[in-house]
Coordinates of C-alpha atoms (C1' of nucleotides) and ligand atoms in Angstrom, one line a residue:
Chain A
M174 CA -115.3 -30.0 73.2
K175 CA -118.3 -32.0 71.9
F176 CA -120.5 -28.9 70.3
S177 CA -117.9 -27.0 69.4
K178 CA -119.6 -26.6 65.5
I179 CA -122.6 -25.4 66.8
P180 CA -122.3 -21.9 65.3
T181 CA -122.1 -19.0 68.0
A182 CA -125.6 -17.5 66.4
T183 CA -127.3 -20.1 66.7
I184 CA -126.7 -19.9 70.5
T185 CA -128.4 -16.1 70.2
R186 CA -130.7 -17.1 68.8
L187 CA -131.6 -20.0 71.3
S188 CA -131.2 -17.7 74.3
I189 CA -133.9 -15.0 72.1
Y190 CA -135.8 -18.1 72.5
S191 CA -135.7 -19.0 75.9
R192 CA -137.2 -15.4 76.6
Y193 CA -140.4 -15.5 74.3
L194 CA -141.4 -19.5 75.2
E195 CA -140.4 -18.6 79.2
S196 CA -143.5 -15.5 78.5
L197 CA -145.5 -18.0 76.7
S198 CA -144.3 -20.9 79.7
Q199 CA -146.1 -18.2 82.2
E200 CA -149.4 -17.4 80.0
G201 CA -149.8 -21.4 79.8
V202 CA -149.7 -21.7 76.3
K203 CA -148.7 -25.6 75.9
I204 CA -147.8 -26.2 72.0
I205 CA -146.0 -23.6 69.3
A206 CA -145.1 -24.5 66.4
S207 CA -141.6 -22.8 64.4
D208 CA -143.3 -20.6 62.2
K209 CA -145.0 -18.7 65.4
L210 CA -142.0 -18.5 67.1
A211 CA -140.4 -17.8 64.2
Q212 CA -143.0 -14.7 64.0
K213 CA -142.4 -13.2 67.4
C214 CA -138.0 -13.7 67.5
G215 CA -138.1 -11.8 64.1
I216 CA -136.3 -14.8 62.6
N217 CA -137.3 -17.4 59.4
P218 CA -138.9 -20.4 60.4
A219 CA -136.2 -22.8 58.8
Q220 CA -133.2 -21.5 60.6
I221 CA -135.3 -22.4 64.4
R222 CA -135.3 -26.0 63.9
K223 CA -132.3 -25.7 62.2
D224 CA -130.5 -24.2 65.6
L225 CA -132.9 -27.1 67.7
A226 CA -132.0 -30.2 64.9
Y227 CA -128.5 -29.2 66.4
F228 CA -129.1 -30.9 69.5
G229 CA -131.5 -33.6 68.9
E230 CA -135.4 -33.9 67.9
F231 CA -137.4 -32.0 70.1
G232 CA -141.0 -31.4 68.4
I233 CA -143.8 -33.6 66.6
R234 CA -144.0 -33.4 63.3
G235 CA -147.9 -31.9 62.1
V236 CA -147.6 -30.2 66.0
G237 CA -145.2 -28.4 67.0
Y238 CA -142.8 -27.2 70.2
F239 CA -144.7 -28.6 73.8
V240 CA -143.6 -24.7 75.3
K241 CA -142.5 -26.6 79.0
E242 CA -140.3 -28.9 77.4
L243 CA -138.6 -26.7 74.6
L244 CA -137.9 -24.2 77.6
F245 CA -136.1 -27.3 78.9
E246 CA -134.3 -28.4 76.8
I247 CA -132.4 -25.1 75.7
K248 CA -131.8 -24.3 79.2
R249 CA -129.9 -27.4 79.6
I250 CA -128.0 -26.4 76.5
L251 CA -127.4 -23.3 77.2
G252 CA -126.3 -24.5 80.7
L253 CA -128.6 -23.0 83.0
N254 CA -129.4 -25.6 84.7
K255 CA -127.6 -24.4 87.4
T256 CA -127.3 -20.5 89.1
W257 CA -124.4 -18.4 87.9
K258 CA -122.1 -16.5 90.1
M259 CA -121.3 -13.1 88.9
A260 CA -118.7 -11.0 90.9
L261 CA -119.5 -7.4 89.8
L262 CA -116.6 -4.8 89.7
G263 CA -117.2 -1.5 89.6
I264 CA -120.2 0.0 91.6
G265 CA -121.3 3.2 89.6
N266 CA -124.2 4.1 88.0
L267 CA -124.1 1.2 85.7
G268 CA -123.6 -1.3 88.3
S269 CA -125.5 -0.1 90.6
A270 CA -128.9 -0.7 88.0
L271 CA -127.3 -4.1 87.2
L272 CA -127.6 -5.1 91.5
A273 CA -131.1 -3.8 91.1
H274 CA -132.4 -5.8 88.6
Q275 CA -134.7 -8.8 89.3
N276 CA -134.7 -10.4 86.2
F277 CA -130.9 -12.6 86.7
I278 CA -131.4 -14.1 89.9
R279 CA -134.6 -15.4 88.0
Q280 CA -133.0 -16.7 84.8
G281 CA -129.9 -18.2 86.9
Y282 CA -127.3 -15.1 87.4
E283 CA -126.4 -14.1 90.7
F284 CA -123.9 -11.9 92.1
V285 CA -121.7 -13.2 95.0
A286 CA -119.5 -10.4 95.3
V287 CA -119.3 -6.4 94.2
F288 CA -116.1 -4.9 94.6
D289 CA -115.0 -1.1 93.8
V290 CA -111.6 0.9 95.1
D291 CA -113.7 4.2 95.9
P292 CA -113.1 4.5 100.0
A293 CA -116.1 6.6 100.6
K294 CA -117.8 2.4 99.0
V295 CA -115.8 0.5 99.9
A296 CA -117.4 -1.7 102.9
R297 CA -120.5 -0.7 102.5
R298 CA -123.7 -2.6 102.2
V299 CA -125.6 -2.1 98.6
P300 CA -129.7 -2.3 98.3
S301 CA -129.8 -5.9 97.3
G302 CA -127.5 -6.6 100.4
Q303 CA -123.2 -7.9 99.4
I304 CA -121.0 -5.5 101.1
I305 CA -118.8 -3.5 98.9
H306 CA -115.1 -5.7 98.9
H307 CA -112.0 -3.8 97.8
M308 CA -110.2 -4.6 94.4
D309 CA -107.7 -5.6 96.3
D310 CA -109.3 -8.4 97.9
L311 CA -110.9 -9.6 94.4
E312 CA -108.7 -13.1 93.9
K313 CA -109.3 -14.1 97.5
V314 CA -112.9 -13.5 97.2
V315 CA -113.2 -14.6 93.9
R316 CA -112.1 -17.9 95.0
E317 CA -114.4 -17.9 98.7
K318 CA -117.4 -17.6 97.1
G319 CA -117.0 -20.0 94.0
V320 CA -117.7 -16.5 91.2
E321 CA -117.4 -17.8 87.4
I322 CA -118.1 -14.7 85.6
G323 CA -117.3 -11.2 86.0
V324 CA -119.0 -8.8 85.0
I325 CA -116.7 -5.4 84.4
A326 CA -118.6 -2.1 84.7
T327 CA -115.8 0.0 85.4
P328 CA -113.8 3.0 83.7
A329 CA -112.6 2.0 80.5
A330 CA -109.6 3.6 81.4
K331 CA -110.0 1.2 84.6
A332 CA -111.3 -2.6 82.7
Q333 CA -107.9 -4.3 81.3
M334 CA -106.4 -4.4 84.9
A335 CA -109.8 -5.3 85.9
A336 CA -110.0 -8.3 83.5
L337 CA -107.0 -9.1 84.4
R338 CA -107.5 -9.1 87.4
L339 CA -110.5 -11.4 86.7
I340 CA -108.3 -13.9 85.2
A341 CA -105.7 -14.3 87.5
S342 CA -108.6 -15.1 89.8
G343 CA -109.3 -17.9 87.6
V344 CA -112.2 -16.8 86.4
K345 CA -113.2 -17.9 82.8
A346 CA -115.8 -15.3 81.6
I347 CA -116.3 -12.3 81.5
L348 CA -119.4 -9.7 80.5
N349 CA -117.7 -5.9 79.4
F350 CA -119.8 -2.9 79.8
A351 CA -116.6 -1.2 79.5
P352 CA -116.5 0.2 75.7
I353 CA -113.5 -1.0 74.4
Q354 CA -111.9 -4.7 73.2
L355 CA -110.5 -7.0 76.4
Q356 CA -106.8 -8.2 75.7
V357 CA -107.1 -11.8 77.1
P358 CA -105.5 -15.4 76.7
E359 CA -106.5 -17.9 75.0
G360 CA -109.7 -19.7 76.6
M361 CA -111.5 -16.8 77.8
A362 CA -114.9 -16.3 76.9
V363 CA -116.0 -12.2 77.0
E364 CA -118.6 -11.2 75.5
N365 CA -119.3 -7.0 75.2
V366 CA -122.3 -5.1 76.0
D367 CA -121.6 -2.0 74.0
F368 CA -124.7 0.8 73.3
T369 CA -122.5 3.6 71.8
V370 CA -121.9 0.5 69.0
K371 CA -125.8 0.0 68.7
L372 CA -126.1 3.6 68.4
D373 CA -124.0 4.0 65.4
N374 CA -125.3 1.1 63.9
L375 CA -128.8 2.9 64.4
A376 CA -127.1 6.2 63.7
Y377 CA -125.8 5.4 60.3
N378 CA -129.1 3.5 59.2
L379 CA -130.4 6.9 59.7
T380 CA -128.2 8.4 57.3
M381 CA -128.1 6.6 54.3
G382 CA -132.4 5.6 54.5
E383 CA -131.5 9.9 54.0
G384 CA -129.3 9.7 51.1
Chain B
M223 CA -129.9 3.6 48.8
K224 CA -126.3 3.8 48.3
F225 CA -124.5 2.1 50.2
S226 CA -127.1 0.0 51.2
K227 CA -124.8 -3.3 50.3
I228 CA -122.2 -2.5 53.6
P229 CA -122.3 -5.8 55.7
T230 CA -124.0 -4.8 58.9
A231 CA -121.1 -6.8 60.6
T232 CA -118.8 -3.8 58.9
I233 CA -120.5 -0.6 60.3
T234 CA -120.2 -2.8 63.6
R235 CA -116.7 -3.1 63.3
L236 CA -115.9 0.5 62.2
S237 CA -117.6 1.9 65.6
I238 CA -115.3 -0.1 67.5
Y239 CA -112.0 1.4 65.8
S240 CA -114.0 4.9 65.9
R241 CA -113.7 3.7 69.6
Y242 CA -110.5 2.7 69.4
L243 CA -108.9 5.4 67.4
E244 CA -110.0 8.2 70.0
S245 CA -108.0 7.2 72.1
L246 CA -104.8 7.1 70.1
S247 CA -106.0 10.4 69.2
Q248 CA -106.5 11.2 72.7
E249 CA -102.7 10.0 73.4
G250 CA -101.8 12.2 70.7
V251 CA -100.9 9.3 67.9
K252 CA -100.6 10.5 64.3
I253 CA -100.1 7.5 62.3
I254 CA -102.2 3.8 63.1
A255 CA -101.3 0.5 60.9
S256 CA -103.9 -1.5 60.1
D257 CA -102.1 -4.3 62.5
K258 CA -101.7 -2.9 65.1
L259 CA -105.2 -1.3 64.6
A260 CA -106.8 -5.2 64.1
Q261 CA -104.7 -6.5 67.1
K262 CA -106.0 -3.2 69.5
C263 CA -109.7 -4.3 68.2
G264 CA -109.2 -7.8 68.0
I265 CA -110.5 -7.9 64.3
N266 CA -107.9 -9.7 61.4
P267 CA -105.9 -6.7 59.6
A268 CA -107.1 -7.7 56.3
Q269 CA -110.7 -7.4 57.7
I270 CA -110.0 -3.7 58.5
R271 CA -108.7 -3.1 55.5
K272 CA -111.6 -4.1 53.5
D273 CA -114.3 -2.1 55.7
L274 CA -112.7 0.8 55.0
A275 CA -111.9 0.0 51.5
Y276 CA -116.2 -0.3 51.4
F277 CA -116.2 4.1 51.2
G278 CA -112.6 4.7 50.1
E279 CA -109.2 4.5 50.0
F280 CA -108.0 6.2 53.8
G281 CA -104.9 4.7 54.1
I282 CA -101.1 5.3 52.4
R283 CA -99.1 2.9 51.4
G284 CA -96.0 1.7 53.4
V285 CA -97.1 4.3 56.3
G286 CA -99.8 3.0 56.9
Y287 CA -103.6 5.9 58.6
F288 CA -103.5 8.6 60.0
V289 CA -105.7 8.6 63.1
K290 CA -107.7 11.9 63.0
E291 CA -108.0 11.5 59.3
L292 CA -109.4 8.3 60.1
L293 CA -111.4 8.8 62.5
F294 CA -113.3 11.9 61.2
E295 CA -113.3 9.9 57.6
I296 CA -114.9 6.9 60.0
K297 CA -117.3 9.5 62.1
R298 CA -118.5 10.7 58.6
I299 CA -119.6 7.6 57.0
L300 CA -121.6 6.4 60.7
G301 CA -123.5 9.7 60.1
L302 CA -121.6 10.9 63.4
N303 CA -121.0 14.0 62.0
K304 CA -123.8 16.1 64.1
T305 CA -125.8 15.5 67.2
W306 CA -128.3 12.5 67.8
K307 CA -131.4 14.0 69.4
M308 CA -132.7 11.0 71.8
A309 CA -135.8 10.4 73.6
L310 CA -135.4 8.3 76.9
L311 CA -138.6 5.8 78.0
G312 CA -138.9 5.0 81.3
I313 CA -136.8 6.1 83.8
G314 CA -136.1 3.2 86.3
N315 CA -132.4 2.0 87.6
L316 CA -131.7 1.3 84.2
G317 CA -132.9 4.8 82.7
S318 CA -131.1 6.7 85.3
A319 CA -127.9 4.9 84.7
L320 CA -128.6 5.9 80.4
L321 CA -129.2 10.3 82.5
A322 CA -125.9 10.2 83.9
H323 CA -123.4 7.8 81.1
Q324 CA -121.6 10.8 80.6
N325 CA -120.0 9.3 77.1
F326 CA -123.8 9.1 75.0
I327 CA -122.6 13.1 74.9
R328 CA -119.4 13.4 73.8
Q329 CA -120.0 10.7 71.5
G330 CA -123.0 13.0 69.3
Y331 CA -125.9 11.6 70.9
E332 CA -128.0 13.2 73.1
F333 CA -131.3 12.8 75.3
V334 CA -133.3 15.2 74.7
A335 CA -136.7 14.0 76.0
V336 CA -137.6 11.8 78.8
F337 CA -140.4 10.2 79.6
D338 CA -142.1 8.0 82.8
V339 CA -145.5 7.4 84.0
D340 CA -145.3 6.8 87.2
P341 CA -147.1 9.8 88.8
A342 CA -143.9 10.4 91.6
K343 CA -142.0 10.6 88.8
V344 CA -143.4 13.3 86.1
A345 CA -143.4 16.7 86.1
R346 CA -139.6 16.0 88.5
R347 CA -136.4 17.1 86.7
V348 CA -133.7 14.2 86.4
P349 CA -130.0 15.2 88.1
S350 CA -128.7 15.5 84.5
G351 CA -131.5 18.3 84.1
Q352 CA -134.5 17.4 81.5
I353 CA -138.3 17.1 83.0
I354 CA -140.0 14.1 82.8
H355 CA -142.5 13.7 80.6
H356 CA -145.5 11.5 81.2
M357 CA -146.0 9.0 78.1
D358 CA -149.5 10.6 77.0
D359 CA -147.0 13.8 76.3
L360 CA -144.8 11.7 73.7
E361 CA -145.9 12.6 69.4
K362 CA -145.7 16.1 71.1
V363 CA -143.1 16.8 72.8
V364 CA -141.3 14.0 70.5
R365 CA -141.7 16.6 67.6
E366 CA -141.7 19.5 68.7
K367 CA -138.0 18.8 70.3
G368 CA -137.4 16.5 67.1
V369 CA -136.0 13.7 68.7
E370 CA -134.5 11.0 66.1
I371 CA -134.0 8.1 68.3
G372 CA -135.8 6.4 71.0
V373 CA -134.5 4.5 74.3
I374 CA -136.6 2.0 75.6
A375 CA -135.7 1.4 79.1
T376 CA -139.6 0.5 80.4
P377 CA -140.6 -2.9 81.9
A378 CA -140.7 -5.5 79.1
A379 CA -144.0 -5.8 79.0
K380 CA -144.9 -2.0 78.1
A381 CA -142.1 -2.3 75.9
Q382 CA -144.1 -3.6 72.9
M383 CA -146.2 -0.3 73.5
A384 CA -144.1 2.3 73.7
A385 CA -142.4 1.2 70.6
L386 CA -145.8 1.5 68.6
R387 CA -146.0 5.0 70.5
L388 CA -142.4 6.6 68.7
I389 CA -143.6 5.0 65.8
A390 CA -146.6 6.8 65.6
S391 CA -144.8 10.0 66.7
G392 CA -142.6 9.4 63.5
V393 CA -139.4 8.0 65.2
K394 CA -137.2 5.6 63.1
A395 CA -134.7 4.0 65.2
I396 CA -134.8 2.4 68.5
L397 CA -133.0 1.2 70.8
N398 CA -134.3 -1.6 73.1
F399 CA -133.2 -2.6 76.3
A400 CA -135.9 -4.8 77.5
P401 CA -135.7 -8.5 77.0
I402 CA -138.1 -9.0 74.3
Q403 CA -138.0 -8.9 70.5
L404 CA -140.2 -5.9 69.8
Q405 CA -143.0 -6.2 66.5
V406 CA -142.3 -3.5 64.2
P407 CA -143.0 -2.4 60.9
E408 CA -141.2 -2.5 57.5
G409 CA -138.2 0.5 57.0
M410 CA -137.8 0.8 61.0
A411 CA -133.9 0.5 62.2
V412 CA -134.1 -1.4 65.7
E413 CA -130.5 -2.6 68.1
N414 CA -131.5 -4.4 70.8
V415 CA -129.6 -4.5 74.4
D416 CA -130.1 -7.8 75.9
F417 CA -127.9 -8.5 78.5
T418 CA -128.9 -12.1 79.5
V419 CA -128.3 -13.0 76.3
K420 CA -124.8 -12.4 76.1
L421 CA -124.8 -13.8 79.9
D422 CA -126.0 -17.1 78.4
N423 CA -123.8 -17.2 75.3
L424 CA -121.0 -17.6 78.4
A425 CA -123.0 -19.8 79.9
Y426 CA -123.0 -22.2 76.9
N427 CA -119.2 -21.2 77.0
L428 CA -118.9 -22.6 80.2
T429 CA -120.5 -26.0 79.9
M430 CA -119.3 -27.2 76.7
G431 CA -115.3 -26.1 78.4
E432 CA -116.3 -28.4 81.3
G433 CA -117.8 -30.9 78.8
Chain C
dC75 C1' -158.1 -47.7 58.3
dC76 C1' -157.4 -44.5 54.0
dA77 C1' -157.3 -39.3 53.1
dT78 C1' -155.9 -34.7 53.8
dA79 C1' -154.3 -31.4 56.9
dT80 C1' -150.4 -30.0 58.7
dT81 C1' -145.7 -28.8 61.0
dT82 C1' -140.9 -30.8 61.5
dG83 C1' -136.0 -32.4 60.4
dT84 C1' -133.2 -32.1 56.5
dG85 C1' -130.4 -31.9 51.9
dC86 C1' -128.9 -28.2 49.0
dA87 C1' -128.3 -24.0 47.2
dT88 C1' -127.1 -19.3 47.9
dT89 C1' -126.0 -15.5 50.3
dT90 C1' -122.7 -13.6 53.8
dA91 C1' -118.7 -12.9 56.3
dT92 C1' -113.9 -13.9 56.9
dA93 C1' -108.5 -15.0 55.7
dC94 C1' -105.0 -15.8 52.1
dA95 C1' -101.9 -13.9 49.7
dC96 C1' -99.0 -10.7 46.4
dA97 C1' -99.3 -7.0 43.2
dA98 C1' -99.1 -2.0 43.5
dG99 C1' -98.0 1.7 46.0
dA100 C1' -95.2 5.0 49.1
dG101 C1' -90.9 6.1 51.4
dG102 C1' -86.4 5.7 52.9
dC103 C1' -81.3 5.7 52.6
dG104 C1' -77.1 5.2 50.1
Chain D
dC164 C1' -81.8 7.2 40.7
dG165 C1' -82.8 2.9 41.8
dC166 C1' -83.1 -0.3 45.5
dC167 C1' -85.2 -2.7 49.5
dT168 C1' -89.0 -1.7 53.4
dC169 C1' -92.9 -1.4 54.5
dT170 C1' -98.2 -1.7 54.0
dT171 C1' -101.8 -1.0 51.6
dG172 C1' -105.9 -2.8 48.9
dT173 C1' -107.6 -6.0 46.6
dG174 C1' -108.5 -10.8 43.9
dT175 C1' -109.4 -14.9 45.2
dA176 C1' -109.8 -19.0 47.9
dT177 C1' -112.8 -20.8 51.8
dA178 C1' -116.1 -21.0 55.6
dA179 C1' -119.8 -19.5 57.9
dA180 C1' -124.7 -18.3 58.0
dT181 C1' -128.7 -18.4 55.5
dG182 C1' -133.6 -19.4 53.3
dC183 C1' -136.0 -22.4 50.2
dA184 C1' -138.7 -26.3 49.2
dC185 C1' -140.1 -31.0 50.2
dA186 C1' -139.9 -35.3 51.6
dA187 C1' -141.1 -37.8 56.5
dA188 C1' -143.9 -38.4 60.0
dT189 C1' -147.6 -37.3 63.3
dA190 C1' -153.1 -36.0 63.9
dT191 C1' -157.2 -35.8 62.4
dG192 C1' -162.1 -36.4 60.6
dG193 C1' -164.7 -39.4 58.3
Ligands
NAD81 N1 -123.4 4.2 82.1 C1 -123.9 3.9 81.4 O1 -125.5 3.7 81.0 C2 -123.2 3.4 80.7 C3 -123.5 3.0 79.6 C4 -122.6 2.7 78.4 C5 -121.4 1.9 78.9 N2 -121.2 2.2 80.1 C6 -119.6 1.9 80.8 O2 -119.7 1.3 81.7 C7 -118.6 1.6 82.6 C8 -119.2 1.8 84.0 O3 -120.1 3.8 83.9 P1 -120.9 4.6 84.8 O4 -121.5 5.2 84.2 O5 -121.2 3.3 86.1 O6 -119.9 4.8 85.4 P2 -119.2 5.2 87.0 O7 -118.2 6.4 87.0 O8 -120.6 5.8 87.5 O9 -119.1 4.2 87.8 C9 -117.9 3.3 88.0 C10 -117.2 3.0 89.2 O10 -116.4 1.8 89.1 C11 -115.3 2.4 90.3 N3 -113.7 1.8 90.2 C12 -112.9 2.7 89.4 N4 -111.8 1.8 88.9 C13 -111.9 0.8 89.5 C14 -111.5 -0.1 89.5 N5 -110.1 0.1 89.3 N6 -111.8 -1.5 90.3 C15 -113.4 -1.1 90.5 N7 -114.5 -0.5 90.8 C16 -113.7 0.8 89.6 C17 -115.3 3.6 90.8 O11 -115.6 3.9 92.2 C18 -117.2 3.6 90.0 O12 -117.6 3.6 91.5 C19 -118.0 2.0 81.9 O13 -117.0 1.5 81.3 C20 -118.5 2.8 80.8 O14 -118.3 3.6 80.4 C21 -121.8 2.7 81.2
NAD82 N1 -131.7 -3.1 85.3 C1 -130.5 -3.6 84.6 O1 -129.8 -3.1 84.9 C2 -131.1 -4.6 83.1 C3 -130.4 -5.5 82.8 C4 -131.1 -5.5 81.2 C5 -132.3 -5.5 80.8 N2 -133.4 -4.4 81.5 C6 -134.2 -4.1 81.2 O2 -134.6 -2.4 80.9 C7 -135.5 -2.5 81.0 C8 -136.0 -1.5 82.4 O3 -134.7 -1.8 84.2 P1 -134.9 -0.8 84.7 O4 -134.2 -1.8 85.9 O5 -134.8 0.3 84.8 O6 -136.3 -1.3 85.7 P2 -137.5 0.1 86.8 O7 -138.6 -0.8 86.7 O8 -135.9 0.0 87.9 O9 -138.0 1.0 85.3 C9 -138.8 1.2 84.7 C10 -138.9 2.5 84.9 O10 -140.2 2.3 83.7 C11 -141.6 2.8 84.3 N3 -142.5 2.6 83.7 C12 -143.4 1.2 83.4 N4 -144.0 1.6 82.4 C13 -144.0 2.7 81.7 C14 -144.5 3.0 80.1 N5 -146.2 2.6 79.7 N6 -144.2 4.1 80.0 C15 -142.9 4.5 80.2 N7 -142.8 4.0 82.0 C16 -142.6 3.7 82.3 C17 -141.6 2.9 85.7 O11 -142.2 3.8 86.0 C18 -140.1 2.9 86.1 O12 -139.6 3.7 86.0 C19 -136.6 -3.4 81.4 O13 -136.8 -3.9 80.3 C20 -135.2 -4.3 82.3 O14 -135.3 -5.8 81.8 C21 -132.1 -3.6 82.8

DNA sequence: CCATATTTGTGCATTTATACACAAGAGGCG
DNA sequence: CGCCTCTTGTGTATAAATGCACAAATATGG
């Protein structure tokens, strides 16, 4: 892997930069300096320049960065010059909100297949149009549709099993919303979204602030 | 602040430990060793012991940790020996899913007030019972109910304004679901939950894996 | 065409985080 | 009671991430 030495924190920040560049681009702003970008992203300006330096020289000294060009480059680096195909497992409260979310497709992520086990849900159509498949058909559908990323929004107790099914189907990347640590083999990419962890951080900060 | 030198990564991990300890506790497991805990949380065992060592000695050499005791201590450290009062701003797809989520209250977080600006929603009751207040009443209601944590689930374009309103009302901690970096004064605690950042990390990993 | 004002790209120091490896302590067993 | 086994707690090494500070490069204006 050519770029294997890039800090993961850098990738996360690139994603944040791209989000702000996107909005600048829409506002018609042509050029941005690392100082301004840094301030808006809450990051040190030298950090931004260093993050970009891992991948090339995208700026002009004395000027700054061309917004559109930088955005294009960052998206290329992150692998967003294509649409990624996702499967959603668990069409409950959270899963439905994810499906309704318009930003994903705008940013290059599409739910091409959705799954549940609830007989009351399977075979129905969700508002965004997809038919809910039963988990039993996961492997078949995943392969047919070319799913690349699995999104787990099942109850926590079912999440590990869901992950195993995804892995068995050849999926190499998982976004996990269940509040457990998934056990996966080497080579899998797993990202967790755990709201409670964030809340716990806030609670700790508030507690410390007082004594 | 007495504990101000604790790494933020430690706090995040404590939260993860507590999640697993909770499930162990429910299964009736009495004792756990750092090795096992480490494996389940995907963390180095020495790291766990060091994390705990910041706050005291909770284990017994040659034995391990008493699950209930350790869980209690971690919760105390994080400030979870009380129920935190939250306000939710924006009762859309995501906000509704958050309200429907049962785990929050179980883990010590309660939505005591909810807000929106949509006339079709204001003054109605959400399924979990709260009446939707108008944003105009934010300050008044926040003070009345003693809100400590603000949760922002408004459209991105309204998130910064929502944050300012929370700050003006005396709220010191914000959980932000909008995909923007909030600009807040010193002393505020802000945590962002940005799904797309996580997806971008996955996309990058998948892209690298191939070339 | 030179002087000046900017802002990038980067070497280096510093801080922060992670991991190894082992001494110290606790329990069990003969 | 002494020996053996186990697991913690931690000193120390290593690695990763951050941030300062400045030289290099570009634009502008007289
Ligand atoms: N709702 C939230 O705001 C929220 C917040 C944080 C975390 N989470 C986590 O997200 C997950 C989903 O939460 P939710 O509120 O949507 O729960 P939910 O109960 O509303 O939905 C879960 C869905 O998963 C389906 N399901 C059950 N077993 C399944 C299986 N084996 N395979 C596929 N689907 C299965 C259920 O039929 C249901 O439709 C949970 O793990 C929860 O802890 C949710
Ligand atoms: N739905 C998802 O899965 C998802 C995923 C990632 C991020 N997000 C982010 O979460 C936020 C909410 O997403 P959503 O899907 O629920 O959107 P939504 O459009 O369904 O809901 C937004 C709600 O906010 C209300 N609102 C608008 N202006 C407001 C204001 N000034 N103050 C208070 N409330 C206001 C609207 O009336 C609406 O009820 C967005 O920022 C979105 O980018 C959502």
